[in-house]
PDB file of C-alpha atoms in Angstrom:
ATOM      1  CA  GLU D  20     -81.001  36.194 -74.432  1.00  0.00           C
ATOM      2  CA  VAL D  21     -83.620  35.789 -77.136  1.00  0.00           C
ATOM      3  CA  VAL D  22     -86.950  37.462 -76.366  1.00  0.00           C
ATOM      4  CA  LEU D  23     -89.981  35.925 -78.062  1.00  0.00           C
ATOM      5  CA  THR D  24     -93.028  38.107 -78.689  1.00  0.00           C
ATOM      6  CA  GLN D  25     -96.250  36.383 -79.625  1.00  0.00           C
ATOM      7  CA  SER D  26     -99.187  38.008 -81.360  1.00  0.00           C
ATOM      8  CA  PRO D  27    -101.999  38.456 -81.054  1.00  0.00           C
ATOM      9  CA  GLY D  28    -102.435  38.111 -77.319  1.00  0.00           C
ATOM     10  CA  THR D  29    -105.935  36.745 -77.850  1.00  0.00           C
ATOM     11  CA  LEU D  30    -107.429  35.377 -81.050  1.00  0.00           C
ATOM     12  CA  SER D  31    -111.191  34.896 -81.325  1.00  0.00           C
ATOM     13  CA  LEU D  32    -112.281  32.527 -84.063  1.00  0.00           C
ATOM     14  CA  SER D  33    -114.985  29.999 -84.841  1.00  0.00           C
ATOM     15  CA  PRO D  34    -114.617  26.238 -85.397  1.00  0.00           C
ATOM     16  CA  GLY D  35    -113.744  25.538 -89.007  1.00  0.00           C
ATOM     17  CA  GLU D  36    -111.817  28.790 -89.430  1.00  0.00           C
ATOM     18  CA  ARG D  37    -108.074  29.094 -89.973  1.00  0.00           C
ATOM     19  CA  ALA D  38    -105.855  30.349 -87.155  1.00  0.00           C
ATOM     20  CA  THR D  39    -102.530  32.068 -87.689  1.00  0.00           C
ATOM     21  CA  LEU D  40    -100.358  32.658 -84.622  1.00  0.00           C
ATOM     22  CA  SER D  41     -97.134  34.652 -84.758  1.00  0.00           C
ATOM     23  CA  CYS D  42     -93.903  34.397 -82.788  1.00  0.00           C
ATOM     24  CA  ARG D  43     -91.227  37.026 -83.357  1.00  0.00           C
ATOM     25  CA  ALA D  44     -87.704  36.655 -81.999  1.00  0.00           C
ATOM     26  CA  SER D  45     -85.622  39.618 -80.857  1.00  0.00           C
ATOM     27  CA  LEU D  46     -82.732  38.368 -82.976  1.00  0.00           C
ATOM     28  CA  SER D  47     -82.315  35.839 -85.735  1.00  0.00           C
ATOM     29  CA  VAL D  48     -82.447  32.242 -84.503  1.00  0.00           C
ATOM     30  CA  ARG D  49     -81.896  28.858 -86.072  1.00  0.00           C
ATOM     31  CA  SER D  50     -85.159  27.152 -86.939  1.00  0.00           C
ATOM     32  CA  ASN D  51     -84.183  23.907 -85.285  1.00  0.00           C
ATOM     33  CA  TYR D  52     -84.308  25.616 -81.892  1.00  0.00           C
ATOM     34  CA  LEU D  53     -87.906  26.854 -82.218  1.00  0.00           C
ATOM     35  CA  ALA D  54     -90.862  24.863 -80.839  1.00  0.00           C
ATOM     36  CA  TRP D  55     -94.600  25.347 -80.261  1.00  0.00           C
ATOM     37  CA  TYR D  56     -96.722  24.057 -77.378  1.00  0.00           C
ATOM     38  CA  GLN D  57    -100.431  23.873 -76.634  1.00  0.00           C
ATOM     39  CA  GLN D  58    -101.742  24.203 -73.092  1.00  0.00           C
ATOM     40  CA  LYS D  59    -105.295  23.654 -71.949  1.00  0.00           C
ATOM     41  CA  PRO D  60    -106.608  24.793 -68.546  1.00  0.00           C
ATOM     42  CA  GLY D  61    -105.393  22.596 -65.729  1.00  0.00           C
ATOM     43  CA  GLN D  62    -103.102  20.602 -67.993  1.00  0.00           C
ATOM     44  CA  ALA D  63     -99.405  20.471 -68.735  1.00  0.00           C
ATOM     45  CA  PRO D  64     -98.178  21.885 -72.028  1.00  0.00           C
ATOM     46  CA  ARG D  65     -98.054  19.552 -75.019  1.00  0.00           C
ATOM     47  CA  LEU D  66     -95.399  19.690 -77.712  1.00  0.00           C
ATOM     48  CA  LEU D  67     -96.918  20.412 -81.127  1.00  0.00           C
ATOM     49  CA  ILE D  68     -94.029  21.454 -83.350  1.00  0.00           C
ATOM     50  CA  SER D  69     -90.261  21.154 -83.060  1.00  0.00           C
ATOM     51  CA  GLY D  70     -87.599  22.549 -85.360  1.00  0.00           C
ATOM     52  CA  ALA D  71     -90.086  25.240 -86.417  1.00  0.00           C
ATOM     53  CA  SER D  72     -91.983  22.914 -88.776  1.00  0.00           C
ATOM     54  CA  ASN D  73     -91.836  19.295 -87.587  1.00  0.00           C
ATOM     55  CA  ARG D  74     -95.037  17.968 -86.102  1.00  0.00           C
ATOM     56  CA  ALA D  75     -94.606  15.928 -82.935  1.00  0.00           C
ATOM     57  CA  PRO D  76     -95.919  12.338 -83.003  1.00  0.00           C
ATOM     58  CA  GLY D  77     -99.701  12.162 -82.820  1.00  0.00           C
ATOM     59  CA  ILE D  78    -100.270  15.813 -83.724  1.00  0.00           C
ATOM     60  CA  PRO D  79    -102.944  16.211 -86.426  1.00  0.00           C
ATOM     61  CA  ASP D  80    -101.828  17.541 -89.789  1.00  0.00           C
ATOM     62  CA  ARG D  81    -104.118  20.568 -89.444  1.00  0.00           C
ATOM     63  CA  PHE D  82    -101.291  21.976 -87.284  1.00  0.00           C
ATOM     64  CA  SER D  83     -98.325  23.338 -89.213  1.00  0.00           C
ATOM     65  CA  GLY D  84     -95.333  25.477 -88.387  1.00  0.00           C
ATOM     66  CA  SER D  85     -93.263  27.691 -90.610  1.00  0.00           C
ATOM     67  CA  GLY D  86     -90.815  30.544 -90.586  1.00  0.00           C
ATOM     68  CA  SER D  87     -87.175  31.387 -90.247  1.00  0.00           C
ATOM     69  CA  GLY D  88     -84.880  34.050 -88.885  1.00  0.00           C
ATOM     70  CA  THR D  89     -86.977  36.184 -86.575  1.00  0.00           C
ATOM     71  CA  ASP D  90     -90.514  35.372 -87.739  1.00  0.00           C
ATOM     72  CA  PHE D  91     -92.292  32.101 -87.061  1.00  0.00           C
ATOM     73  CA  THR D  92     -95.906  31.061 -87.522  1.00  0.00           C
ATOM     74  CA  LEU D  93     -98.160  28.340 -86.182  1.00  0.00           C
ATOM     75  CA  THR D  94    -101.134  27.682 -88.436  1.00  0.00           C
ATOM     76  CA  ILE D  95    -104.185  25.632 -87.587  1.00  0.00           C
ATOM     77  CA  SER D  96    -105.939  25.038 -90.873  1.00  0.00           C
ATOM     78  CA  ARG D  97    -109.462  24.182 -89.697  1.00  0.00           C
ATOM     79  CA  LEU D  98    -110.187  24.798 -86.049  1.00  0.00           C
ATOM     80  CA  GLU D  99    -111.849  22.084 -84.053  1.00  0.00           C
ATOM     81  CA  PRO D 100    -113.451  22.671 -80.621  1.00  0.00           C
ATOM     82  CA  ASP D 101    -110.530  20.877 -78.954  1.00  0.00           C
ATOM     83  CA  ASP D 102    -108.019  23.390 -80.379  1.00  0.00           C
ATOM     84  CA  PHE D 103    -109.134  26.312 -78.237  1.00  0.00           C
ATOM     85  CA  ALA D 104    -106.294  26.725 -75.775  1.00  0.00           C
ATOM     86  CA  VAL D 105    -103.179  28.789 -75.092  1.00  0.00           C
ATOM     87  CA  TYR D 106    -100.223  28.401 -77.448  1.00  0.00           C
ATOM     88  CA  TYR D 107     -96.594  29.130 -76.596  1.00  0.00           C
ATOM     89  CA  CYS D 108     -93.507  29.344 -78.740  1.00  0.00           C
ATOM     90  CA  GLN D 109     -90.148  28.409 -77.240  1.00  0.00           C
ATOM     91  CA  HIS D 110     -86.510  28.911 -78.114  1.00  0.00           C
ATOM     92  CA  PHE D 111     -83.813  26.854 -76.414  1.00  0.00           C
ATOM     93  CA  ALA D 112     -80.243  27.233 -77.603  1.00  0.00           C
ATOM     94  CA  PHE D 113     -76.841  28.092 -76.152  1.00  0.00           C
ATOM     95  CA  SER D 114     -78.080  26.729 -72.814  1.00  0.00           C
ATOM     96  CA  ARG D 115     -80.753  29.422 -72.464  1.00  0.00           C
ATOM     97  CA  CYS D 116     -84.446  28.794 -72.845  1.00  0.00           C
ATOM     98  CA  THR D 117     -87.206  31.341 -73.311  1.00  0.00           C
ATOM     99  CA  PHE D 118     -90.930  31.121 -73.943  1.00  0.00           C
ATOM    100  CA  GLY D 119     -93.203  33.617 -75.598  1.00  0.00           C
ATOM    101  CA  GLN D 120     -95.937  35.108 -73.439  1.00  0.00           C
ATOM    102  CA  GLY D 121     -98.594  32.995 -75.148  1.00  0.00           C
ATOM    103  CA  THR D 122    -101.552  33.455 -77.480  1.00  0.00           C
ATOM    104  CA  LYS D 123    -104.978  32.543 -76.164  1.00  0.00           C
ATOM    105  CA  LEU D 124    -107.167  31.048 -78.872  1.00  0.00           C
ATOM    106  CA  GLU D 125    -110.789  31.451 -77.844  1.00  0.00           C
ATOM    107  CA  ILE D 126    -114.105  30.545 -79.370  1.00  0.00           C
ATOM    108  CA  LYS D 127    -115.847  33.476 -81.025  1.00  0.00           C
TER     109      LYS D 127
ATOM    110  CA  GLU I   8     -95.605   4.631 -71.990  1.00  0.00           C
ATOM    111  CA  VAL I   9     -93.528   7.547 -70.790  1.00  0.00           C
ATOM    112  CA  GLN I  10     -94.667   8.933 -67.455  1.00  0.00           C
ATOM    113  CA  LEU I  11     -93.353  11.789 -65.330  1.00  0.00           C
ATOM    114  CA  LEU I  12     -94.756  12.312 -61.842  1.00  0.00           C
ATOM    115  CA  GLU I  13     -93.787  15.286 -59.738  1.00  0.00           C
ATOM    116  CA  SER I  14     -94.082  15.466 -55.962  1.00  0.00           C
ATOM    117  CA  GLY I  15     -92.850  17.548 -53.066  1.00  0.00           C
ATOM    118  CA  GLY I  16     -94.782  20.744 -53.590  1.00  0.00           C
ATOM    119  CA  GLY I  17     -96.619  22.537 -50.819  1.00  0.00           C
ATOM    120  CA  LEU I  18     -96.795  25.655 -48.688  1.00  0.00           C
ATOM    121  CA  VAL I  19     -93.511  27.083 -47.457  1.00  0.00           C
ATOM    122  CA  GLN I  20     -92.636  30.323 -45.699  1.00  0.00           C
ATOM    123  CA  PRO I  21     -90.500  32.989 -47.367  1.00  0.00           C
ATOM    124  CA  GLY I  22     -86.846  32.145 -46.910  1.00  0.00           C
ATOM    125  CA  GLY I  23     -87.635  28.463 -46.606  1.00  0.00           C
ATOM    126  CA  SER I  24     -86.585  25.449 -48.631  1.00  0.00           C
ATOM    127  CA  LEU I  25     -88.295  22.680 -50.522  1.00  0.00           C
ATOM    128  CA  ARG I  26     -87.160  19.721 -52.605  1.00  0.00           C
ATOM    129  CA  LEU I  27     -89.185  18.616 -55.586  1.00  0.00           C
ATOM    130  CA  SER I  28     -88.951  15.157 -57.127  1.00  0.00           C
ATOM    131  CA  CYS I  29     -89.929  13.830 -60.537  1.00  0.00           C
ATOM    132  CA  ALA I  30     -90.231  10.069 -60.920  1.00  0.00           C
ATOM    133  CA  VAL I  31     -89.811   8.964 -64.516  1.00  0.00           C
ATOM    134  CA  SER I  32     -90.810   5.672 -66.130  1.00  0.00           C
ATOM    135  CA  GLY I  33     -91.060   4.246 -69.626  1.00  0.00           C
ATOM    136  CA  ILE I  34     -87.644   5.433 -70.837  1.00  0.00           C
ATOM    137  CA  THR I  35     -83.982   4.719 -70.267  1.00  0.00           C
ATOM    138  CA  PHE I  36     -83.791   7.665 -67.910  1.00  0.00           C
ATOM    139  CA  GLY I  37     -80.053   8.256 -67.938  1.00  0.00           C
ATOM    140  CA  THR I  38     -80.089   8.694 -71.702  1.00  0.00           C
ATOM    141  CA  TYR I  39     -82.062  11.916 -71.600  1.00  0.00           C
ATOM    142  CA  GLY I  40     -81.520  15.419 -70.385  1.00  0.00           C
ATOM    143  CA  MET I  41     -84.297  16.735 -68.180  1.00  0.00           C
ATOM    144  CA  ASN I  42     -85.796  20.068 -67.241  1.00  0.00           C
ATOM    145  CA  TRP I  43     -87.845  22.007 -64.750  1.00  0.00           C
ATOM    146  CA  VAL I  44     -90.315  24.606 -66.034  1.00  0.00           C
ATOM    147  CA  ARG I  45     -92.627  26.670 -63.829  1.00  0.00           C
ATOM    148  CA  GLN I  46     -95.830  28.610 -64.286  1.00  0.00           C
ATOM    149  CA  ALA I  47     -96.972  31.243 -61.825  1.00  0.00           C
ATOM    150  CA  PRO I  48    -100.751  31.405 -61.274  1.00  0.00           C
ATOM    151  CA  GLY I  49    -102.417  32.805 -64.361  1.00  0.00           C
ATOM    152  CA  LYS I  50     -99.076  33.464 -66.069  1.00  0.00           C
ATOM    153  CA  GLY I  51     -96.967  31.967 -68.827  1.00  0.00           C
ATOM    154  CA  LEU I  52     -94.243  29.352 -68.854  1.00  0.00           C
ATOM    155  CA  GLU I  53     -90.788  30.041 -67.409  1.00  0.00           C
ATOM    156  CA  TRP I  54     -87.810  27.751 -67.837  1.00  0.00           C
ATOM    157  CA  VAL I  55     -86.067  27.063 -64.533  1.00  0.00           C
ATOM    158  CA  SER I  56     -83.263  24.563 -65.059  1.00  0.00           C
ATOM    159  CA  SER I  57     -81.868  21.732 -67.189  1.00  0.00           C
ATOM    160  CA  ILE I  58     -79.555  18.814 -66.531  1.00  0.00           C
ATOM    161  CA  SER I  59     -77.706  16.469 -68.862  1.00  0.00           C
ATOM    162  CA  GLY I  60     -78.329  12.727 -68.899  1.00  0.00           C
ATOM    163  CA  ASN I  61     -75.346  11.884 -66.722  1.00  0.00           C
ATOM    164  CA  GLY I  62     -75.812  14.916 -64.480  1.00  0.00           C
ATOM    165  CA  GLY I  63     -72.522  16.444 -65.548  1.00  0.00           C
ATOM    166  CA  GLY I  64     -74.083  19.543 -67.077  1.00  0.00           C
ATOM    167  CA  THR I  65     -76.494  21.789 -65.179  1.00  0.00           C
ATOM    168  CA  TYR I  66     -78.044  25.046 -66.370  1.00  0.00           C
ATOM    169  CA  TYR I  67     -80.194  27.642 -64.631  1.00  0.00           C
ATOM    170  CA  ALA I  68     -82.326  30.654 -65.325  1.00  0.00           C
ATOM    171  CA  ASP I  69     -80.892  33.845 -63.844  1.00  0.00           C
ATOM    172  CA  SER I  70     -83.935  34.145 -61.580  1.00  0.00           C
ATOM    173  CA  VAL I  71     -83.003  30.981 -59.654  1.00  0.00           C
ATOM    174  CA  LYS I  72     -79.233  30.735 -60.051  1.00  0.00           C
ATOM    175  CA  GLY I  73     -77.514  30.365 -56.707  1.00  0.00           C
ATOM    176  CA  ARG I  74     -80.761  29.399 -54.952  1.00  0.00           C
ATOM    177  CA  PHE I  75     -81.947  26.292 -56.818  1.00  0.00           C
ATOM    178  CA  THR I  76     -80.022  23.083 -57.538  1.00  0.00           C
ATOM    179  CA  ILE I  77     -81.050  20.508 -60.097  1.00  0.00           C
ATOM    180  CA  SER I  78     -79.848  16.930 -59.718  1.00  0.00           C
ATOM    181  CA  ARG I  79     -80.769  13.403 -60.702  1.00  0.00           C
ATOM    182  CA  ASP I  80     -80.422   9.828 -59.516  1.00  0.00           C
ATOM    183  CA  ASN I  81     -80.269   7.613 -62.573  1.00  0.00           C
ATOM    184  CA  SER I  82     -80.399   4.455 -60.461  1.00  0.00           C
ATOM    185  CA  GLU I  83     -83.779   5.619 -59.124  1.00  0.00           C
ATOM    186  CA  ASN I  84     -85.029   7.224 -62.374  1.00  0.00           C
ATOM    187  CA  THR I  85     -85.686  10.419 -60.458  1.00  0.00           C
ATOM    188  CA  LEU I  86     -85.069  14.104 -61.093  1.00  0.00           C
ATOM    189  CA  TYR I  87     -84.811  16.613 -58.259  1.00  0.00           C
ATOM    190  CA  LEU I  88     -84.998  20.345 -57.706  1.00  0.00           C
ATOM    191  CA  GLN I  89     -83.689  21.685 -54.410  1.00  0.00           C
ATOM    192  CA  MET I  90     -85.108  25.158 -53.828  1.00  0.00           C
ATOM    193  CA  ASN I  91     -83.643  27.431 -51.154  1.00  0.00           C
ATOM    194  CA  SER I  92     -84.246  31.039 -50.095  1.00  0.00           C
ATOM    195  CA  LEU I  93     -87.738  30.931 -51.530  1.00  0.00           C
ATOM    196  CA  THR I  94     -89.696  34.116 -52.151  1.00  0.00           C
ATOM    197  CA  ALA I  95     -93.272  34.844 -53.140  1.00  0.00           C
ATOM    198  CA  GLU I  96     -92.076  35.180 -56.739  1.00  0.00           C
ATOM    199  CA  ASP I  97     -91.261  31.454 -56.726  1.00  0.00           C
ATOM    200  CA  THR I  98     -94.937  30.563 -56.219  1.00  0.00           C
ATOM    201  CA  ALA I  99     -95.872  28.452 -59.233  1.00  0.00           C
ATOM    202  CA  ILE I 100     -96.718  25.069 -60.604  1.00  0.00           C
ATOM    203  CA  TYR I 101     -93.450  23.281 -61.264  1.00  0.00           C
ATOM    204  CA  TYR I 102     -93.314  20.870 -64.186  1.00  0.00           C
ATOM    205  CA  CYS I 103     -90.598  18.399 -65.028  1.00  0.00           C
ATOM    206  CA  ALA I 104     -90.087  17.796 -68.726  1.00  0.00           C
ATOM    207  CA  LYS I 105     -87.967  15.498 -70.864  1.00  0.00           C
ATOM    208  CA  PHE I 106     -85.864  16.647 -73.781  1.00  0.00           C
ATOM    209  CA  GLY I 107     -87.266  15.503 -77.112  1.00  0.00           C
ATOM    210  CA  VAL I 108     -85.971  14.512 -80.540  1.00  0.00           C
ATOM    211  CA  GLY I 109     -83.548  17.028 -81.949  1.00  0.00           C
ATOM    212  CA  SER I 110     -82.352  18.064 -78.504  1.00  0.00           C
ATOM    213  CA  ASP I 111     -79.029  17.680 -76.818  1.00  0.00           C
ATOM    214  CA  CYS I 112     -77.835  18.471 -73.337  1.00  0.00           C
ATOM    215  CA  ASN I 113     -74.335  17.725 -72.135  1.00  0.00           C
ATOM    216  CA  SER I 114     -71.650  19.224 -69.961  1.00  0.00           C
ATOM    217  CA  ALA I 115     -70.963  21.980 -72.494  1.00  0.00           C
ATOM    218  CA  PHE I 116     -74.403  23.087 -73.704  1.00  0.00           C
ATOM    219  CA  CYS I 117     -78.110  22.392 -73.883  1.00  0.00           C
ATOM    220  CA  TYR I 118     -80.645  22.980 -76.603  1.00  0.00           C
ATOM    221  CA  GLY I 119     -83.925  21.569 -77.829  1.00  0.00           C
ATOM    222  CA  ASN I 120     -87.555  20.984 -77.019  1.00  0.00           C
ATOM    223  CA  PHE I 121     -89.608  19.189 -74.372  1.00  0.00           C
ATOM    224  CA  ASP I 122     -91.669  16.237 -75.573  1.00  0.00           C
ATOM    225  CA  TYR I 123     -93.028  14.803 -72.326  1.00  0.00           C
ATOM    226  CA  TRP I 124     -94.219  16.726 -69.280  1.00  0.00           C
ATOM    227  CA  GLY I 125     -95.454  15.792 -65.854  1.00  0.00           C
ATOM    228  CA  GLN I 126     -98.717  17.155 -64.481  1.00  0.00           C
ATOM    229  CA  GLY I 127     -96.920  19.536 -62.165  1.00  0.00           C
ATOM    230  CA  THR I 128     -96.666  20.193 -58.449  1.00  0.00           C
ATOM    231  CA  LEU I 129     -97.773  23.442 -56.827  1.00  0.00           C
ATOM    232  CA  VAL I 130     -95.336  25.415 -54.697  1.00  0.00           C
ATOM    233  CA  THR I 131     -96.793  28.241 -52.650  1.00  0.00           C
ATOM    234  CA  VAL I 132     -94.460  30.612 -50.818  1.00  0.00           C
ATOM    235  CA  SER I 133     -96.382  32.569 -48.231  1.00  0.00           C
ATOM    236  CA  SER I 134     -96.320  33.471 -44.574  1.00  0.00           C
TER     237      SER I 134
END
């Protein structure tokens, strides 16, 4: 089973800054099985990125995903107040699904 | 508009059972694989189970295998999760979620991402 480790656990930034969130897999995975989600308090998760780099419909272009193999990154180019939330990476392949433990993006 | 609405959560004693439902609208339900994902209070997301569009393929996390059963009624556009032998560790918000573009789930395998989620239903296991 693939273990996903996200870092940092908490990221403190200001609106307008750039956020870089990391997701490391315990073994090499195919990019098309890697997704990113945003979750705000009291809400269900929302799909941001699928296939490591494909933005979901309606997701602003300030969100971008990249990476391959074991190292994947979610970048938010210019933070807006609405972006402060918890972010999860996910891998689902070979009928097994795992999530990273999450990165909390908080306002500095 | 795609909508997923969970129901059936509540307080149950350890060792008890509960059946969750997820009513889906806005899609041709039987075309899509579906999932259950849970989140314990203050914790992260945990995948629970997946089912193929025709119900012929079912997949479970090790933590629930043998205790939980996923099923669906495509004539009623509804997804189910039957939960037996519940323990305190099963206390969580349970979300249903639809497989998105680039996903596939059939009788042989499942993979992909979740593009629509319900708002969740809370299951509390306590005496």
